[in-house]
Coordinates of C-alpha atoms (C1' of nucleotides) in Angstrom, one line a residue:
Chain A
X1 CA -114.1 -27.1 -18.9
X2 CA -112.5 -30.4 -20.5
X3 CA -109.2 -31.4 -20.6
X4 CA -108.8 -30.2 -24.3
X5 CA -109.7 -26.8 -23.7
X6 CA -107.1 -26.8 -20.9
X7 CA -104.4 -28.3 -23.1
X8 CA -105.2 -25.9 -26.1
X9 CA -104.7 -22.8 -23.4
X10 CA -101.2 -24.4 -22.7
X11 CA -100.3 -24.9 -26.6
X12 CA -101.6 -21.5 -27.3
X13 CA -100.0 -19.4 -24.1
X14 CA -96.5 -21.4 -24.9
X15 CA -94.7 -20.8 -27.8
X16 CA -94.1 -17.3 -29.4
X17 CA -93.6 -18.8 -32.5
X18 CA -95.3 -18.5 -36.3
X19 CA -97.4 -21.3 -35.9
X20 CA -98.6 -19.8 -32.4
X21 CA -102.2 -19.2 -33.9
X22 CA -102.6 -22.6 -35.4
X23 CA -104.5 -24.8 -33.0
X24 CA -102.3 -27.4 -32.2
X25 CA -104.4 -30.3 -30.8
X26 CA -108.4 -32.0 -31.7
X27 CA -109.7 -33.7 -29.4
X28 CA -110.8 -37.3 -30.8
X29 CA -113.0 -38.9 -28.4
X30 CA -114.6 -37.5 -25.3
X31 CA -115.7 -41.0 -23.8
X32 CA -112.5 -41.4 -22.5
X33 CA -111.7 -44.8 -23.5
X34 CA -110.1 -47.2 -20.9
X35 CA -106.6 -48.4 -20.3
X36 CA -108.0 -52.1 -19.5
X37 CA -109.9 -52.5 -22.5
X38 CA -106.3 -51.3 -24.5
X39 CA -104.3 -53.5 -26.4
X40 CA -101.6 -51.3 -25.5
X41 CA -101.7 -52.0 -21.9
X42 CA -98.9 -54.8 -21.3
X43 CA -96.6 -52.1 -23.1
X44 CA -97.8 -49.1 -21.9
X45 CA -97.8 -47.0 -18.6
X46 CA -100.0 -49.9 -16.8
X47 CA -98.0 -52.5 -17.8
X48 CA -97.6 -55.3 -15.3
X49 CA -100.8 -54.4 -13.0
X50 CA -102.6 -56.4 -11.2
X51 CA -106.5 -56.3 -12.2
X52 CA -108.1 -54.5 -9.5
X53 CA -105.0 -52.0 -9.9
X54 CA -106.1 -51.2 -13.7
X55 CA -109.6 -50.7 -12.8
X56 CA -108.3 -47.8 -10.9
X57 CA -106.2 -46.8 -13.5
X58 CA -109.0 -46.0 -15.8
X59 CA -110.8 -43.9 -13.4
X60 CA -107.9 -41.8 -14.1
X61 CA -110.4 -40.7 -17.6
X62 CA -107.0 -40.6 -19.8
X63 CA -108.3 -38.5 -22.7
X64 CA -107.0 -39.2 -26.2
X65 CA -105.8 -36.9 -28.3
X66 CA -105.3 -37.0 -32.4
X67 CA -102.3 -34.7 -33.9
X68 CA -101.6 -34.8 -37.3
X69 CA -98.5 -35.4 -39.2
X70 CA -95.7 -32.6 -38.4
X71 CA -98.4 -30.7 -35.7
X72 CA -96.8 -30.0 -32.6
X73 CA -98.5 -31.7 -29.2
X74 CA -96.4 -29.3 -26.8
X75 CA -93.4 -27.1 -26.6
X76 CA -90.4 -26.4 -24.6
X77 CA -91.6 -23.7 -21.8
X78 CA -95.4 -24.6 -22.1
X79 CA -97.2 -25.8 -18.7
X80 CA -96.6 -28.8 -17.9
X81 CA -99.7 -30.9 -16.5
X82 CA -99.7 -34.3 -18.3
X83 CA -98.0 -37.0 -19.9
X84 CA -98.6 -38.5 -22.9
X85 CA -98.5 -42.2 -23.7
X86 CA -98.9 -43.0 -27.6
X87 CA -101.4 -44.8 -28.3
X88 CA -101.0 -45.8 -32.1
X89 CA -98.1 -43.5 -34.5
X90 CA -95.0 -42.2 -33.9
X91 CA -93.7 -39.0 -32.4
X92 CA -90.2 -37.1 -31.8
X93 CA -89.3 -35.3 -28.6
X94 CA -86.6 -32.5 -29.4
X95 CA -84.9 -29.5 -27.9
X96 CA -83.9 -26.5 -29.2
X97 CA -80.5 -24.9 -28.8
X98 CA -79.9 -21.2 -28.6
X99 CA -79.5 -20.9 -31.8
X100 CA -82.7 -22.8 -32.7
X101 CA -80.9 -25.8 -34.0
X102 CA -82.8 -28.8 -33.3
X103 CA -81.6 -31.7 -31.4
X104 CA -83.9 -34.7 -31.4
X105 CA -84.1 -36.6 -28.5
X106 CA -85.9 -39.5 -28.9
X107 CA -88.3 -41.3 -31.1
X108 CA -91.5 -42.5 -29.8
X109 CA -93.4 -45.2 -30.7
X110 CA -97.2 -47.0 -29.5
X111 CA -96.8 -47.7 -25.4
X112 CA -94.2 -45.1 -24.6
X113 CA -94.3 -42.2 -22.8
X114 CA -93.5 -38.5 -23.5
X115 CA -92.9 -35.5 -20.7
X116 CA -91.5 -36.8 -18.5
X117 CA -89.1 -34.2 -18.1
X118 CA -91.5 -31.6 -17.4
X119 CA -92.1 -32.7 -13.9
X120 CA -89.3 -30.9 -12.1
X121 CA -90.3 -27.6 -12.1
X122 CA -93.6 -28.1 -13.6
X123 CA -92.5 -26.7 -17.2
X124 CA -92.3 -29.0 -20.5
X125 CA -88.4 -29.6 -21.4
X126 CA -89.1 -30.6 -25.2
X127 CA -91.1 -30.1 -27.6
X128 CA -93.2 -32.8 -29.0
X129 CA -94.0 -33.5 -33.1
X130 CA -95.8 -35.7 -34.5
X131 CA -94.1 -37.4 -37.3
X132 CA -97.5 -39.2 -38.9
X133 CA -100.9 -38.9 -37.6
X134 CA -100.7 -39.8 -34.1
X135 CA -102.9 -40.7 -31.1
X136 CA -101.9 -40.1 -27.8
X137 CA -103.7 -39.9 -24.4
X138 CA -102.9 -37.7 -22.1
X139 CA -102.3 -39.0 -18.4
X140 CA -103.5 -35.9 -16.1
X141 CA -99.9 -35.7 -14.0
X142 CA -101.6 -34.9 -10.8
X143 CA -104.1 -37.7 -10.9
X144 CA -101.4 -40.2 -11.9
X145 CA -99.7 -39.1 -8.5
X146 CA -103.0 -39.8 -7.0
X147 CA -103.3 -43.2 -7.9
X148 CA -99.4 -43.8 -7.3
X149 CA -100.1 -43.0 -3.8
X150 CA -103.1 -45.5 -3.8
X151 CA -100.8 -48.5 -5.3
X152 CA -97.7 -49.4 -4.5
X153 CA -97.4 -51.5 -7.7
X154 CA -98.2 -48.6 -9.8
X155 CA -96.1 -46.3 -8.2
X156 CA -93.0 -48.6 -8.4
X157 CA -94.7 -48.5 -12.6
X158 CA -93.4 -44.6 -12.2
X159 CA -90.6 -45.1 -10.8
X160 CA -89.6 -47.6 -13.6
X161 CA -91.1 -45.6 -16.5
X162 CA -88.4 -42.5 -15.2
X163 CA -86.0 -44.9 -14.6
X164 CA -85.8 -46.3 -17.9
X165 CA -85.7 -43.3 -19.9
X166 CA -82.5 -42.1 -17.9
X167 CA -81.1 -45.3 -19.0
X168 CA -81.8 -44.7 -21.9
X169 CA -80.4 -41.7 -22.4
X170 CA -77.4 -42.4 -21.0
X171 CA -77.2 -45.3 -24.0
X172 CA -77.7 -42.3 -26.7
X173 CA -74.8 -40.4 -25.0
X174 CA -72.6 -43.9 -25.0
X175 CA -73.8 -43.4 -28.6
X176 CA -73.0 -39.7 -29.3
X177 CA -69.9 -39.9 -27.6
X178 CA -67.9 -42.6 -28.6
X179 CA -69.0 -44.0 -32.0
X180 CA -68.4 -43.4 -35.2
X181 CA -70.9 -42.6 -38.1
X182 CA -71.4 -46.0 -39.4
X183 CA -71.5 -47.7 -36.0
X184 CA -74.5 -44.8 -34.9
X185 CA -76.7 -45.8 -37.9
X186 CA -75.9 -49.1 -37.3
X187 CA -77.1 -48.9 -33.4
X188 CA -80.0 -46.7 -34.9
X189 CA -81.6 -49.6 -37.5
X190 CA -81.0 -52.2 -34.3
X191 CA -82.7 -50.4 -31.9
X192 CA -85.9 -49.6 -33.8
X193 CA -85.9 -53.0 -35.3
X194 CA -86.0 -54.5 -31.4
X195 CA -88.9 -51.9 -30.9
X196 CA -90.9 -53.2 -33.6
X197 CA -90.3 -56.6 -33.1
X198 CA -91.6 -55.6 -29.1
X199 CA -94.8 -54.3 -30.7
X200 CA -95.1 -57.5 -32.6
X201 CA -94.6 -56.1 -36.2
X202 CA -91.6 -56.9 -38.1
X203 CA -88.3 -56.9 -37.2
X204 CA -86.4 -57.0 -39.9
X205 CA -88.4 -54.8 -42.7
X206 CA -90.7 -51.5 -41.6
X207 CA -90.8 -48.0 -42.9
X208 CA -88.9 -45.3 -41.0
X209 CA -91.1 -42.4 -40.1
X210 CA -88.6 -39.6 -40.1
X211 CA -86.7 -38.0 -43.0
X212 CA -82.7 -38.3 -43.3
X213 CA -82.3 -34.7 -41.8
X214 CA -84.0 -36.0 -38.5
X215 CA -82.2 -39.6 -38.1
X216 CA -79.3 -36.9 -38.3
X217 CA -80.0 -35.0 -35.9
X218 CA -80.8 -37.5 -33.3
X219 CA -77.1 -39.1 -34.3
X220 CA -75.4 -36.1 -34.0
X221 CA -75.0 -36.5 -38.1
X222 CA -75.5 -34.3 -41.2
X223 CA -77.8 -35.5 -43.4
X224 CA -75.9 -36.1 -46.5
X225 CA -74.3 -38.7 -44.0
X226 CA -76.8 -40.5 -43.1
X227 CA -77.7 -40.8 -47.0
X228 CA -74.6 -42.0 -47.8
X229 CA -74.2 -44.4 -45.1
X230 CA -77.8 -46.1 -46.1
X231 CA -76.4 -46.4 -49.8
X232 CA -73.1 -47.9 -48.5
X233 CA -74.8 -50.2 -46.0
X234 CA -77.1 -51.2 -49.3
X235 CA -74.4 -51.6 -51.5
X236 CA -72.5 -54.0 -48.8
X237 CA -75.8 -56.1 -48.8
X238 CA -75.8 -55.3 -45.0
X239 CA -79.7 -53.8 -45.8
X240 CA -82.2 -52.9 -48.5
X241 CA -83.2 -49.4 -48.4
X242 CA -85.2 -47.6 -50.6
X243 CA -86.2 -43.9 -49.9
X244 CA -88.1 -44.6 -46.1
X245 CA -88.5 -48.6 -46.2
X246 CA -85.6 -50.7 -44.9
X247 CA -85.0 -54.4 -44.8
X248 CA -82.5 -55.6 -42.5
X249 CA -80.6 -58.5 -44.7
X250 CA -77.4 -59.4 -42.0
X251 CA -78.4 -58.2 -38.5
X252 CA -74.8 -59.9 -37.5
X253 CA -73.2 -57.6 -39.3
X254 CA -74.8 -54.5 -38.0
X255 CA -74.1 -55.8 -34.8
X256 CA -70.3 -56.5 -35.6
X257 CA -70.7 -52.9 -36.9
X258 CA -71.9 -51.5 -33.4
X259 CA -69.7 -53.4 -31.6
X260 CA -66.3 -52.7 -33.7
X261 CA -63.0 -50.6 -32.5
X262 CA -63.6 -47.0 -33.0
Chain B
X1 CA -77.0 -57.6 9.4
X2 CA -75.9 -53.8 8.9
X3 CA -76.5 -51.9 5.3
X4 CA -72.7 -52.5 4.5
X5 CA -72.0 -56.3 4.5
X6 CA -75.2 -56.3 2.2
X7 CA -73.3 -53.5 0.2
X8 CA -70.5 -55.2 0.3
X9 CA -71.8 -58.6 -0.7
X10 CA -73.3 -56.5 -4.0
X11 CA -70.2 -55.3 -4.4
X12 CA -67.9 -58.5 -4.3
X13 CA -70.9 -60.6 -6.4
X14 CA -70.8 -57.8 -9.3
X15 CA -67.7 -57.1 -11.4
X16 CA -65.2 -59.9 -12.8
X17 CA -62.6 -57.5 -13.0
X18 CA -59.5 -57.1 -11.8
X19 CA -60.3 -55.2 -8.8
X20 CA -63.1 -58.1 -7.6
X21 CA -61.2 -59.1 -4.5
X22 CA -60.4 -56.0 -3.4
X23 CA -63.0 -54.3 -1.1
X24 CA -64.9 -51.6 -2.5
X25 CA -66.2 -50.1 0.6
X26 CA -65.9 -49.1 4.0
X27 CA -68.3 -47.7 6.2
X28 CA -67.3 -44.5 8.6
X29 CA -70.1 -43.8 10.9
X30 CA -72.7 -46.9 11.8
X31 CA -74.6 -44.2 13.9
X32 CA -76.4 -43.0 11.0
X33 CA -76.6 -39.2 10.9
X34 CA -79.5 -37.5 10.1
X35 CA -80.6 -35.6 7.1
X36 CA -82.6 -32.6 9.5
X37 CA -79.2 -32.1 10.7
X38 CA -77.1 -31.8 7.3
X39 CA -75.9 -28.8 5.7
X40 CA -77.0 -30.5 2.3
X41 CA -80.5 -31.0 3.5
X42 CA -81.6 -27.6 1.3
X43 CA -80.1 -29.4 -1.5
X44 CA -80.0 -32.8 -1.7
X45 CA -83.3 -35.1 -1.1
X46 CA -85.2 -34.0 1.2
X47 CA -85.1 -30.4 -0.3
X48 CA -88.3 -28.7 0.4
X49 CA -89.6 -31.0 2.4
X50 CA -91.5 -29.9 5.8
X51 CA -90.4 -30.4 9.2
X52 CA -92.3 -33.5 10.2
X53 CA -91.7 -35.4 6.6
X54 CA -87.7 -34.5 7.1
X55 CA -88.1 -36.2 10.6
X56 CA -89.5 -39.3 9.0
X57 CA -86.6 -39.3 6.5
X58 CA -84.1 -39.3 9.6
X59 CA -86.1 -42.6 10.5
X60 CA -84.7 -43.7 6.8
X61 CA -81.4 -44.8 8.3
X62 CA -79.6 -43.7 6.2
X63 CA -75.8 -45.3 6.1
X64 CA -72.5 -42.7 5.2
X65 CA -70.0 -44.5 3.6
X66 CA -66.3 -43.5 2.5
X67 CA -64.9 -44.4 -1.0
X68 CA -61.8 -43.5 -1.6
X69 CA -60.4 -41.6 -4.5
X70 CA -60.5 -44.0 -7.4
X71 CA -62.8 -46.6 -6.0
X72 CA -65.4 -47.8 -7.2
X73 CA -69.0 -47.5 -5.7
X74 CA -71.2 -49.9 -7.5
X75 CA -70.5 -51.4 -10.9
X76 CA -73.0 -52.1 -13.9
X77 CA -74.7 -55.2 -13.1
X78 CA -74.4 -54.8 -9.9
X79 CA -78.0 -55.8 -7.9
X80 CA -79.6 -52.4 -7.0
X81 CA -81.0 -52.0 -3.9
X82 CA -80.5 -48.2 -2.9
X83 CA -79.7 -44.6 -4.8
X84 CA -76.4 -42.7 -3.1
X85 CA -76.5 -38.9 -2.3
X86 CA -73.2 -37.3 -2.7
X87 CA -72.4 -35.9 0.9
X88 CA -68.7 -34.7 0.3
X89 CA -66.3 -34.9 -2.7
X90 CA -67.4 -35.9 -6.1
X91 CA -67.5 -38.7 -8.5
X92 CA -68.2 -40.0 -11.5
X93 CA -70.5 -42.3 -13.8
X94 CA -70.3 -43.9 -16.6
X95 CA -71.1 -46.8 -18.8
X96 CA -68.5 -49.3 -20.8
X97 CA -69.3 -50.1 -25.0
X98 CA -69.3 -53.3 -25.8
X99 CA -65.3 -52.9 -26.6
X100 CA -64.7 -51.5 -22.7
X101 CA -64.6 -48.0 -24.0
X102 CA -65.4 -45.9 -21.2
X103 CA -68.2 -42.9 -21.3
X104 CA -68.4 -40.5 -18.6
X105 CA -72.4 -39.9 -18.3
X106 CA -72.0 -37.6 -15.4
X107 CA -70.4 -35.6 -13.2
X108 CA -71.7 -35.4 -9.7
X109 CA -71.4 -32.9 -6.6
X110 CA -72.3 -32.8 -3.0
X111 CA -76.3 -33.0 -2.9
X112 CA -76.8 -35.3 -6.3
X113 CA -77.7 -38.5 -6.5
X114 CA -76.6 -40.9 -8.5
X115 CA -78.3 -44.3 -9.2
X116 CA -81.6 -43.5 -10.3
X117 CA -81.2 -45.5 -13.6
X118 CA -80.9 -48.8 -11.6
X119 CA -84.6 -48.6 -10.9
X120 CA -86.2 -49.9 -13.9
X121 CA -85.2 -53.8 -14.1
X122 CA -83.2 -54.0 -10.1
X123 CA -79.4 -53.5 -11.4
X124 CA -77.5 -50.6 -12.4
X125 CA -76.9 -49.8 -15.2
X126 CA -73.6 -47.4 -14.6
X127 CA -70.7 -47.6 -12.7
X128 CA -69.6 -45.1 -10.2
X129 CA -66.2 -43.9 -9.5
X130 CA -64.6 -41.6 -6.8
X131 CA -62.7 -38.4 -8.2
X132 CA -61.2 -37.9 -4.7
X133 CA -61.7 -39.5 -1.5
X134 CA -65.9 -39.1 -1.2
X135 CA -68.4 -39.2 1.7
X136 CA -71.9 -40.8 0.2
X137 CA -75.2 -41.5 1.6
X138 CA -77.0 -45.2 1.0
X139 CA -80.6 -44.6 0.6
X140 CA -82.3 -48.0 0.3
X141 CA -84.7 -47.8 -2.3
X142 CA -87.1 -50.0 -0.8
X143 CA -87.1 -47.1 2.1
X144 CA -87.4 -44.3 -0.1
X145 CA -90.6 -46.2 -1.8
X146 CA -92.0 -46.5 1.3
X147 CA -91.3 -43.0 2.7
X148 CA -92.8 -41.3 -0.6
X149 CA -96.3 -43.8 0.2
X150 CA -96.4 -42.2 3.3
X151 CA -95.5 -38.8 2.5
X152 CA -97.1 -37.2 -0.8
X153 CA -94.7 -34.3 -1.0
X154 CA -91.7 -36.6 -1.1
X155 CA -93.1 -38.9 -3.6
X156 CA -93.8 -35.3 -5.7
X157 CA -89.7 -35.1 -4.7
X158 CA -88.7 -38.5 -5.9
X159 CA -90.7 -37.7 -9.3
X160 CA -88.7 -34.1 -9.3
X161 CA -85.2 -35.9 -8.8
X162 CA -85.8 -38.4 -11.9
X163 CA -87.2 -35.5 -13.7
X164 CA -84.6 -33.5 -13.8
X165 CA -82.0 -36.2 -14.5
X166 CA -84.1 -36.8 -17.8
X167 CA -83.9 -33.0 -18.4
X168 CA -80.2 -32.9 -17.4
X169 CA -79.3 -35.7 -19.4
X170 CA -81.5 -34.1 -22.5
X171 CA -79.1 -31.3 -22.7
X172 CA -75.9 -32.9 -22.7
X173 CA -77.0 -35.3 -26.1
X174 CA -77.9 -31.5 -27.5
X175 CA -74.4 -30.6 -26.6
X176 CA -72.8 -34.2 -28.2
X177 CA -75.2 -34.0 -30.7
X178 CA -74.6 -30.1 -32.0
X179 CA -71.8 -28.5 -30.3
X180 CA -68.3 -28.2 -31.7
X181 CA -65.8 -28.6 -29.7
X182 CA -65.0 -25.4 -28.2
X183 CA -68.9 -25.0 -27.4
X184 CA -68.7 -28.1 -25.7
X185 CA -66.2 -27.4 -23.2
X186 CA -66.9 -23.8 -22.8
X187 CA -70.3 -25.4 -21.7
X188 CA -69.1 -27.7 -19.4
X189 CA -66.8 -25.0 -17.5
X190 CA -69.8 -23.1 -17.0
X191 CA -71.8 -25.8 -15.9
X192 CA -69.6 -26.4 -13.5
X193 CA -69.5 -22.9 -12.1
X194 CA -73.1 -22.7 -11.8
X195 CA -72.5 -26.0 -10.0
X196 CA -70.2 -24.5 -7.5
X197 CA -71.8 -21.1 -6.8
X198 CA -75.2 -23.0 -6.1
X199 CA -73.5 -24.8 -3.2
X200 CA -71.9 -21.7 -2.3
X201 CA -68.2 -21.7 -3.6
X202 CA -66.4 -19.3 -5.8
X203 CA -68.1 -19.5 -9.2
X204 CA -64.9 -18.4 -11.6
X205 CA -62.2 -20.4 -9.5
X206 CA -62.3 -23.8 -9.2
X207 CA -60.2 -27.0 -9.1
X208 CA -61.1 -29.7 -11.5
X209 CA -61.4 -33.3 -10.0
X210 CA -61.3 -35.0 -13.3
X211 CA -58.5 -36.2 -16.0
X212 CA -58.5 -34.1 -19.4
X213 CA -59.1 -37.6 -20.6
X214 CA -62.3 -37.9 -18.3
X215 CA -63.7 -34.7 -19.7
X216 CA -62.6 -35.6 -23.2
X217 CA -65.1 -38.5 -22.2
X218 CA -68.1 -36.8 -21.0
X219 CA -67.7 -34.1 -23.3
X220 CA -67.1 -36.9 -27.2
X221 CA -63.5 -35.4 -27.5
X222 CA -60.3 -36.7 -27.2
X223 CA -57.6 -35.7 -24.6
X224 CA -55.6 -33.8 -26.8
X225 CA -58.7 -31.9 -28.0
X226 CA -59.0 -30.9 -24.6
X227 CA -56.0 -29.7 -23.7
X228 CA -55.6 -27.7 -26.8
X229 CA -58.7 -26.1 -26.3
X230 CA -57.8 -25.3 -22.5
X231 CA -54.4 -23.6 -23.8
X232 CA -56.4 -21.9 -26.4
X233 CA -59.0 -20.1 -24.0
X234 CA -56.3 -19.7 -21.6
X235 CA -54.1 -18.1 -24.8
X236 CA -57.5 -15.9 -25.4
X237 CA -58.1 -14.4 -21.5
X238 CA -60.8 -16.2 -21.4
X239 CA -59.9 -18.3 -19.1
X240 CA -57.1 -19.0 -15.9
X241 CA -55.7 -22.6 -16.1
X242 CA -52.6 -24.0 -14.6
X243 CA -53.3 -27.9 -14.0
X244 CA -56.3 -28.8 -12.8
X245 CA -57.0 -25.2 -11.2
X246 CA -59.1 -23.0 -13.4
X247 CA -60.6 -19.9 -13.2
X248 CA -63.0 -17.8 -15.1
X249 CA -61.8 -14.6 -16.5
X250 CA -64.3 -13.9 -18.9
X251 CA -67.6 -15.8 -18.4
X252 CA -69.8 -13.3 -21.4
X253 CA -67.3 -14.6 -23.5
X254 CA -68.1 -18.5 -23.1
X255 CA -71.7 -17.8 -23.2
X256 CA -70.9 -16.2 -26.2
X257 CA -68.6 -19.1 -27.2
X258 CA -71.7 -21.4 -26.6
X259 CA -73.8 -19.4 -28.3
X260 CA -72.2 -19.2 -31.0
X261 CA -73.2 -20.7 -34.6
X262 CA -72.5 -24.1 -35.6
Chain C
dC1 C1' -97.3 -27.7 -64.9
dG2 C1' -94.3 -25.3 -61.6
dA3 C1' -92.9 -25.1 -56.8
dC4 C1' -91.5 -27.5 -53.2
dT5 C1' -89.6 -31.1 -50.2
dA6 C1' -86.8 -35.2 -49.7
dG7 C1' -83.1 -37.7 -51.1
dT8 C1' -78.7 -38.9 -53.6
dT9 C1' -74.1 -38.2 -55.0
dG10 C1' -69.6 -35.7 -55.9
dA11 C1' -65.7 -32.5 -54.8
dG12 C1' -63.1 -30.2 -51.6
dG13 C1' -62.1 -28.3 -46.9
dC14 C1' -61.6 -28.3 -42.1
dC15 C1' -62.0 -29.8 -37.4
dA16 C1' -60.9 -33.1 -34.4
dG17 C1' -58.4 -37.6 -34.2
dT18 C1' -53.9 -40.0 -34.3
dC19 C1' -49.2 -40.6 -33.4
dA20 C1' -45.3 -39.1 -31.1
dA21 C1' -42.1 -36.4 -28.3
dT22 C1' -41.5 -33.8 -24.3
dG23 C1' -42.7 -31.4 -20.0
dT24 C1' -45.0 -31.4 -15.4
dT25 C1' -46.8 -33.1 -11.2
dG26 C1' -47.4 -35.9 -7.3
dG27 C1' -46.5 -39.9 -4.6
dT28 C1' -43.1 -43.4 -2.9
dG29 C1' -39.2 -45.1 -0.8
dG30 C1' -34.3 -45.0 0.1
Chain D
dC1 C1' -34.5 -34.6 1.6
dC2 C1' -34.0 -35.9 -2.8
dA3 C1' -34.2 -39.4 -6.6
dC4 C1' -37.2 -41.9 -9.0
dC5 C1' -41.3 -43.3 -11.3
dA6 C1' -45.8 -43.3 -13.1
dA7 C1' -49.6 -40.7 -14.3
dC8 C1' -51.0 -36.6 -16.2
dA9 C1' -50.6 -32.8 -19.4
dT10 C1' -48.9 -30.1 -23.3
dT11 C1' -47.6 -29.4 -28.0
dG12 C1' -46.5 -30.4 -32.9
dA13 C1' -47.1 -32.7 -37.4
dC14 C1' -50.0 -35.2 -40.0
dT15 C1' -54.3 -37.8 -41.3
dG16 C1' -58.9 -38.7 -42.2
dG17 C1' -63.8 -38.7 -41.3
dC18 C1' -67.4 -35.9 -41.5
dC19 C1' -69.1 -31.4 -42.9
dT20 C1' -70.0 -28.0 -46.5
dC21 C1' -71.4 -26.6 -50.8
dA22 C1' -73.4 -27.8 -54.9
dA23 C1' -75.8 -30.1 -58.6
dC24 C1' -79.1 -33.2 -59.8
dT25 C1' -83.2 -36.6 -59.4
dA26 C1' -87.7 -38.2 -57.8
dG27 C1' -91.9 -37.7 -55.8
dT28 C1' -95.9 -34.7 -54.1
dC29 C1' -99.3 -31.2 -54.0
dG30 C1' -101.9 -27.1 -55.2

DNA sequence: CGACTAGTTGAGGCCAGTCAATGTTGGTGG
DNA sequence: CCACCAACATTGACTGGCCTCAACTAGTCG
């Protein structure tokens, strides 16, 4: 029984929904490549280990996963028995409110980490899309305990990794709470543009992955607002958009933007 | 060297404000009490945690401290070195915009901890204030770390407590992010409730610790908003509210209220 | 090609914000 | 004890930012 078959139980057994019967996840390469060999690895869940540390670390035979564009990797309510670090596309985490409007959560790019909410009572939070095709590998939770009880180092890595997603979070209800339209967006193009520039791609020009509807919801915005907040930022010669690519042209002012009176 | 002059050296080397010389902290009880013997102990911590692991986090030395209504615990940028556990009263946290706007992040009850987001880079990132006069409990982190090496079930604990901040803090950006007002608030009443039955008090009467102004800022409204909206529940029979005392009258009906469509 | 999704733009409405006046509460000191 | 004051709360009138509804365009895919 390998992990995938595991993991395809959990998609399957979890959601009630139309897609239920689709299979959600492919399994892309048994020979469980390792986190020491990664290019990832100064960004990603092993980040800042010492050598003999990582070696450990890839006995943990992470197994990477391949979901396409728009395919779901898990859902709120499914099992929870692993994390998922992204190895090379982008994701959204979202949950769903009673009325099944969707609230994105988060966007997730190469070296971060998804599910961590699913550890308190051992059931996934959010649900996780895909939002192109997408690698992840999946970090077994229970073995990841394992090795934090083995290393000190990597078990203050957890610690951190939790840690920073709360702070994180409470930044997007600073966000939610007390800015205006503009001054979201604003805060929206900085932060992904200081992500990219972390991953070593461009900082001031890259394509968004997610459609207007979805950089809404994550704002707490319609999406006719976000449209007409990237034609006026455009016609103020603040960026360059067209459809998904955007070219940040005065990063000042975007930061004046953020930081202006309500 | 006792826990509190370090404390209180964090405390006096953080903030530039106003309130830098004035002392932030005083310490009640320098014979530290233990957790096997709190009436928390179900629900804070060490909660779940077997006999002999519970002794060993008596051996964590905990150190009680009094903040008085108003005062502040720790400020952001303040050096972390230990979460707090809420033993009596309650207080708040929250983070500053650029601009000093103030958002309220989180409310937080006898058996919470607050904290957890100073992990990732050694300094808090929130500030906590007292809503009345409040008893906390320092846990030195460094302790805690240690504890959870030697003890697998509380290092499954520590992940649980992080976990479920993440979760927690998940669903209030769905409620800034898609609620209207009325949802909101009706939300945070019965939050609250659920709060207050859990550690065992009335569930439809409570007293609120916090400002309409402060729940305008948890909750993205204003103070007026909030008012209004209590007169207008109150006006309905939904609810009881005279001041800061409120009580539930009809508790289907602000489910229903949260429920409800956009 | 037609159907569909994503995006843009305009017109109008409404919810929550703003400004302002007044009422209420709680703490302090004479 | 009461007077006083400051902080908190309520309520009204008005405003405006964002939502809603709608029409239209552009690109994609079977």
């Amino acid at each position: 029984m390998g992990t995938v078959a595991a993991l395809q139980t959990v998609g399957s057994t979890g959601g009630v929904s139309a897609r239920a019967f689709k299979p959600l996840l492919r399994e892309v390469s048994r020979s469980t490549p390792t986190c020491s060999d990664c290019t990832l690895r100064t960004h990603c869940v092993p980040a800042g280990l010492e050598q003999d540390t990582l070696g450990a670390f890839d006995r943990l035979r992470a197994s990477r996963m391949r979901i396409k564009r728009g395919d779901t990797l898990y859902r709120a309510t499914d099992r929870f028995t692993a994390v998922y670090a992204v190895r090379s596309g982008s994701c959204k985490t979202l949950i769903l409110s009673e009325q099944g409007h969707e609230q994105v959560t988060g966007y997730h790019m190469p070296g971060e980490v998804v599910g961590l909410d699913g550890i308190d009572n051992g059931v996934h939070g959010c649900q996780v899309v895909a939002l192109e095709d997408t690698e992840v590998c999946a970090l077994p939770f229970e073995a990841l305990e394992r090795l934090a009880h083995d290393s000190t180092s990597f078990q203050h890595n957890m610690y951190r990794l939790l840690s920073r997603e709360v702070a994180r979070d409470h930044k997007t209800m600073l966000l939610l709470g007390s800015m205006r339209a503009e001054q979201r967006l604003a805060a929206f193009l900085l932060d992904l543009a200081r992500r990219y520039q972390a991953l070593g791609y461009s900082s001031c020009e890259f394509i968004l992955r997610m459609t207007r509807e979805e950089i809404g919801s994550f704002l707490g915005l319609k999406l006719e607002t976000v449209s007409r907040l990237f034609s006026r930022f455009h016609h103020d010669g603040v960026i360059q958009v067209q459809g998904r690519v955007v070219k940040l042209l005065d990063r000042n002012a975007l930061q004046r933007l953020v930081g202006a009176e309500p």
